[in-house]
Amino acid sequence: MKRLLGKFAIVTGGSSGIGLACAKALADEGAAVLACGRRYPSGPVQTPGLGQVAYAHLDVTDEAQVKARFAELPDLDLVVCSAGTGTFAPVIHSSVADLRAMLDVHIVGSMLCAREALRRMQPRRKGHIVMIGSHAAHHAFTDCSGYTAAKAGQLGFTRVLAAEARPYDIRVTALLPGATDTPIWDDRPGFDRSKMMQPSDVASFLISIVARPGISVEEVTVTPPAGVL
Ligand SMILES: NC(=O)c1ccc[n+]([C@@H]2O[C@H](COP(=O)([O-])OP(=O)(O)OC[C@H]3O[C@@H](n4cnc5c(N)ncnc54)[C@H](OP(=O)(O)O)[C@@H]3O)[C@@H](O)[C@H]2O)c1
């Protein structure tokens, strides 16, 4: 039986890696899914049918784009914020521009999407917002200072979001993956990608959370069996 039949979902960062896998997994469970990314052409969205994924342009750091994209959608049941970027270097070689770019996507972008989602979900007193965070928010990985700052900030934001959404019966989940084999690792040689999770592993775990309306998982870390790589 399809567990998400009739639900409408938006996935940011839905053009690659974890977000794309989540979009496909949600559609496999019967949801109508809008998968967003900057690489898709801009313009009006084609509303997806049940069990289908439609693709649309969205830069989550652009407030006007986020507002417009969310405004043109039907009732919204689920948002998965997976948009993200990473630039990795020791602190001594880190650039301010890279740091600002990561803070912008992970914190500002997450806030903009969560805010628009909440504005639509609160009057209906239902919905679920999932932030794809990172195990890095809890672990000091070298060469990851800017990314870790961004993910820790995103997690702090998500905890307050959960507290404000709870009285409206809106669920908020910070899903913090460990190493997952996606293009975010393409510029980082030296890691054994065969030991990483697959994006589909994270997506199937996401389904196990969102398809159970009787429980709320507010923060969860999921890693490969090898743990920290
Ligand atoms: N892979 C891992 O090991 C790992 C572990 C923990 C957490 N995460 C998190 O998982 C999330 C997804 O990353 P991934 O590993 O799947 O990497 P990925 O394959 O590189 O995907 C990143 C996604 O983010 C989108 N994106 C980047 N900047 C954006 C922006 N300004 N506006 C809208 N979309 C934007 C990209 O789409 P466009 O280029 O089309 O915009 C792409 O769909 C990120 O939040 C990342 O921090 C990843």
mmCIF file of C-alpha atoms in Angstrom, residues 32-206:
data_model
loop_
_atom_site.group_PDB
_atom_site.id
_atom_site.type_symbol
_atom_site.label_atom_id
_atom_site.label_comp_id
_atom_site.label_asym_id
_atom_site.label_seq_id
_atom_site.Cartn_x
_atom_site.Cartn_y
_atom_site.Cartn_z
ATOM 1 C CA ALA A 32 2.987 14.408 -5.595
ATOM 2 C CA VAL A 33 6.464 15.894 -5.438
ATOM 3 C CA LEU A 34 8.014 19.135 -6.638
ATOM 4 C CA ALA A 35 11.793 18.716 -6.753
ATOM 5 C CA CYS A 36 13.639 22.040 -6.917
ATOM 6 C CA GLY A 37 17.122 23.138 -7.850
ATOM 7 C CA ARG A 38 18.899 26.031 -9.508
ATOM 8 C CA ARG A 39 19.766 23.906 -12.553
ATOM 9 C CA TYR A 40 16.143 23.573 -13.666
ATOM 10 C CA PRO A 41 14.675 26.234 -15.953
ATOM 11 C CA SER A 42 12.709 28.980 -14.254
ATOM 12 C CA GLY A 43 9.058 29.604 -14.984
ATOM 13 C CA PRO A 44 5.722 28.421 -13.691
ATOM 14 C CA VAL A 45 5.547 24.951 -12.160
ATOM 15 C CA GLN A 46 3.679 22.105 -13.675
ATOM 16 C CA THR A 47 1.796 20.677 -10.674
ATOM 17 C CA PRO A 48 2.833 17.019 -10.347
ATOM 18 C CA GLY A 49 0.247 14.257 -10.221
ATOM 19 C CA LEU A 50 0.066 11.660 -7.451
ATOM 20 C CA GLY A 51 3.137 9.451 -7.518
ATOM 21 C CA GLN A 52 4.938 11.856 -9.841
ATOM 22 C CA VAL A 53 7.937 14.188 -9.541
ATOM 23 C CA ALA A 54 7.906 17.549 -11.330
ATOM 24 C CA TYR A 55 11.063 19.641 -11.511
ATOM 25 C CA ALA A 56 11.297 23.402 -10.967
ATOM 26 C CA HIS A 57 13.886 26.124 -10.634
ATOM 27 C CA LEU A 58 14.551 27.472 -7.145
ATOM 28 C CA ASP A 59 17.482 29.212 -5.510
ATOM 29 C CA VAL A 60 16.711 28.903 -1.804
ATOM 30 C CA THR A 61 18.833 31.955 -0.950
ATOM 31 C CA ASP A 62 16.559 34.211 -3.024
ATOM 32 C CA GLU A 63 13.660 35.356 -0.838
ATOM 33 C CA ALA A 64 11.476 36.475 -3.750
ATOM 34 C CA GLN A 65 11.941 33.149 -5.549
ATOM 35 C CA VAL A 66 11.116 31.128 -2.433
ATOM 36 C CA LYS A 67 7.981 33.159 -1.725
ATOM 37 C CA ALA A 68 6.777 32.897 -5.312
ATOM 38 C CA ARG A 69 7.504 29.169 -5.621
ATOM 39 C CA PHE A 70 5.668 28.272 -2.416
ATOM 40 C CA ALA A 71 2.746 30.611 -3.204
ATOM 41 C CA GLU A 72 1.828 28.885 -6.461
ATOM 42 C CA LEU A 73 1.467 25.425 -4.920
ATOM 43 C CA PRO A 74 -1.610 23.594 -3.680
ATOM 44 C CA ASP A 75 -1.889 22.522 -0.038
ATOM 45 C CA LEU A 76 1.485 21.532 1.255
ATOM 46 C CA ASP A 77 1.992 18.460 3.477
ATOM 47 C CA LEU A 78 5.734 17.982 3.506
ATOM 48 C CA VAL A 79 8.878 20.002 2.866
ATOM 49 C CA VAL A 80 12.320 18.425 2.711
ATOM 50 C CA CYS A 81 15.129 21.007 2.798
ATOM 51 C CA SER A 82 18.118 19.280 1.231
ATOM 52 C CA ALA A 83 19.688 22.196 -0.679
ATOM 53 C CA GLY A 84 23.286 22.464 0.356
ATOM 54 C CA THR A 85 26.823 23.137 -0.662
ATOM 55 C CA GLY A 86 30.211 22.482 0.834
ATOM 56 C CA THR A 87 33.668 23.986 0.447
ATOM 57 C CA PHE A 88 36.338 22.308 2.494
ATOM 58 C CA ALA A 89 39.724 23.657 3.651
ATOM 59 C CA PRO A 90 41.712 24.150 6.838
ATOM 60 C CA VAL A 91 40.740 27.347 8.685
ATOM 61 C CA ILE A 92 44.074 28.928 7.753
ATOM 62 C CA HIS A 93 43.175 28.645 4.039
ATOM 63 C CA SER A 94 39.426 29.320 4.299
ATOM 64 C CA SER A 95 37.784 32.176 2.433
ATOM 65 C CA VAL A 96 35.120 34.518 3.750
ATOM 66 C CA ALA A 97 33.199 34.244 0.474
ATOM 67 C CA ASP A 98 32.962 30.454 0.832
ATOM 68 C CA LEU A 99 31.853 30.760 4.448
ATOM 69 C CA ARG A 100 29.170 33.301 3.564
ATOM 70 C CA ALA A 101 27.915 31.124 0.702
ATOM 71 C CA MET A 102 27.501 28.130 3.008
ATOM 72 C CA LEU A 103 25.768 30.160 5.739
ATOM 73 C CA ASP A 104 23.462 31.583 3.079
ATOM 74 C CA VAL A 105 22.315 28.228 1.693
ATOM 75 C CA HIS A 106 22.159 26.160 4.873
ATOM 76 C CA ILE A 107 20.836 28.762 7.326
ATOM 77 C CA VAL A 108 19.134 31.538 5.344
ATOM 78 C CA GLY A 109 17.808 29.137 2.688
ATOM 79 C CA SER A 110 16.456 26.722 5.311
ATOM 80 C CA MET A 111 14.826 29.592 7.190
ATOM 81 C CA LEU A 112 13.156 31.020 4.078
ATOM 82 C CA CYS A 113 11.705 27.649 3.027
ATOM 83 C CA ALA A 114 10.616 26.707 6.557
ATOM 84 C CA ARG A 115 8.968 30.087 7.044
ATOM 85 C CA GLU A 116 6.936 29.834 3.838
ATOM 86 C CA ALA A 117 6.019 26.225 4.677
ATOM 87 C CA LEU A 118 4.899 27.170 8.177
ATOM 88 C CA ARG A 119 2.797 30.039 6.876
ATOM 89 C CA ARG A 120 0.876 27.532 4.764
ATOM 90 C CA MET A 121 0.772 24.655 7.265
ATOM 91 C CA GLN A 122 -0.129 26.540 10.437
ATOM 92 C CA PRO A 123 -3.731 27.438 9.424
ATOM 93 C CA ARG A 124 -4.337 23.784 8.446
ATOM 94 C CA ARG A 125 -2.699 22.542 11.667
ATOM 95 C CA LYS A 126 -0.816 19.812 9.851
ATOM 96 C CA GLY A 127 2.387 19.262 7.963
ATOM 97 C CA HIS A 128 5.945 18.047 8.318
ATOM 98 C CA ILE A 129 9.188 19.944 7.704
ATOM 99 C CA VAL A 130 12.386 17.898 7.392
ATOM 100 C CA MET A 131 15.790 19.562 7.465
ATOM 101 C CA ILE A 132 18.615 17.523 6.019
ATOM 102 C CA GLY A 133 21.302 18.557 8.470
ATOM 103 C CA SER A 134 24.609 16.811 9.014
ATOM 104 C CA HIS A 135 26.457 14.666 11.505
ATOM 105 C CA ALA A 136 29.037 17.484 11.213
ATOM 106 C CA ALA A 137 26.846 19.551 13.559
ATOM 107 C CA HIS A 138 27.910 17.143 16.334
ATOM 108 C CA HIS A 139 31.432 16.178 15.319
ATOM 109 C CA ALA A 140 34.636 18.175 14.719
ATOM 110 C CA PHE A 141 35.770 17.147 11.227
ATOM 111 C CA THR A 142 38.983 18.892 10.189
ATOM 112 C CA ASP A 143 38.785 21.018 6.988
ATOM 113 C CA CYS A 144 35.057 21.491 7.667
ATOM 114 C CA SER A 145 34.888 24.642 9.796
ATOM 115 C CA GLY A 146 32.606 26.693 7.563
ATOM 116 C CA TYR A 147 30.374 23.753 6.645
ATOM 117 C CA THR A 148 30.148 22.747 10.319
ATOM 118 C CA ALA A 149 29.250 26.300 11.356
ATOM 119 C CA ALA A 150 26.513 26.345 8.733
ATOM 120 C CA LYS A 151 25.129 22.935 9.723
ATOM 121 C CA ALA A 152 25.268 23.763 13.459
ATOM 122 C CA GLY A 153 23.410 27.006 12.759
ATOM 123 C CA GLN A 154 20.832 25.158 10.672
ATOM 124 C CA LEU A 155 20.333 22.691 13.538
ATOM 125 C CA GLY A 156 19.875 25.478 16.099
ATOM 126 C CA PHE A 157 17.303 27.109 13.840
ATOM 127 C CA THR A 158 15.514 23.773 13.371
ATOM 128 C CA ARG A 159 15.225 23.145 17.126
ATOM 129 C CA VAL A 160 13.448 26.482 17.626
ATOM 130 C CA LEU A 161 11.290 25.821 14.550
ATOM 131 C CA ALA A 162 10.218 22.496 16.112
ATOM 132 C CA ALA A 163 9.271 24.212 19.369
ATOM 133 C CA GLU A 164 7.190 26.835 17.535
ATOM 134 C CA ALA A 165 5.530 24.298 15.200
ATOM 135 C CA ARG A 166 4.647 21.698 17.857
ATOM 136 C CA PRO A 167 1.573 23.561 19.240
ATOM 137 C CA TYR A 168 0.116 23.472 15.713
ATOM 138 C CA ASP A 169 0.635 19.690 15.371
ATOM 139 C CA ILE A 170 3.266 20.337 12.696
ATOM 140 C CA ARG A 171 6.166 17.923 12.882
ATOM 141 C CA VAL A 172 9.752 19.105 12.391
ATOM 142 C CA THR A 173 12.638 16.688 11.933
ATOM 143 C CA ALA A 174 16.361 17.392 11.823
ATOM 144 C CA LEU A 175 17.702 14.386 9.909
ATOM 145 C CA LEU A 176 21.484 14.394 10.251
ATOM 146 C CA PRO A 177 23.222 12.034 7.815
ATOM 147 C CA GLY A 178 26.807 10.930 8.004
ATOM 148 C CA ALA A 179 28.893 10.348 4.906
ATOM 149 C CA THR A 180 26.696 9.678 1.870
ATOM 150 C CA ASP A 181 28.077 9.070 -1.611
ATOM 151 C CA THR A 182 26.893 12.123 -3.573
ATOM 152 C CA PRO A 183 28.547 14.746 -5.820
ATOM 153 C CA ILE A 184 29.283 16.873 -2.720
ATOM 154 C CA TRP A 185 32.348 14.593 -2.312
ATOM 155 C CA ASP A 186 33.603 15.005 -5.897
ATOM 156 C CA ASP A 187 36.251 17.588 -4.966
ATOM 157 C CA ARG A 188 37.419 15.660 -1.902
ATOM 158 C CA PRO A 189 39.740 12.798 -2.849
ATOM 159 C CA GLY A 190 41.060 10.462 -0.180
ATOM 160 C CA PHE A 191 37.761 9.186 1.205
ATOM 161 C CA ASP A 192 36.564 5.626 0.660
ATOM 162 C CA ARG A 193 33.207 6.302 -0.983
ATOM 163 C CA SER A 194 32.412 2.571 -1.064
ATOM 164 C CA LYS A 195 31.957 2.750 2.723
ATOM 165 C CA MET A 196 29.490 5.637 2.547
ATOM 166 C CA MET A 197 25.707 5.386 2.615
ATOM 167 C CA GLN A 198 23.845 5.693 -0.660
ATOM 168 C CA PRO A 199 21.364 8.564 -1.108
ATOM 169 C CA SER A 200 18.629 5.903 -1.317
ATOM 170 C CA ASP A 201 19.561 4.736 2.221
ATOM 171 C CA VAL A 202 18.871 8.226 3.571
ATOM 172 C CA ALA A 203 15.697 8.478 1.491
ATOM 173 C CA SER A 204 14.279 5.178 2.752
ATOM 174 C CA PHE A 205 15.015 6.283 6.311
ATOM 175 C CA LEU A 206 13.206 9.573 5.618
#
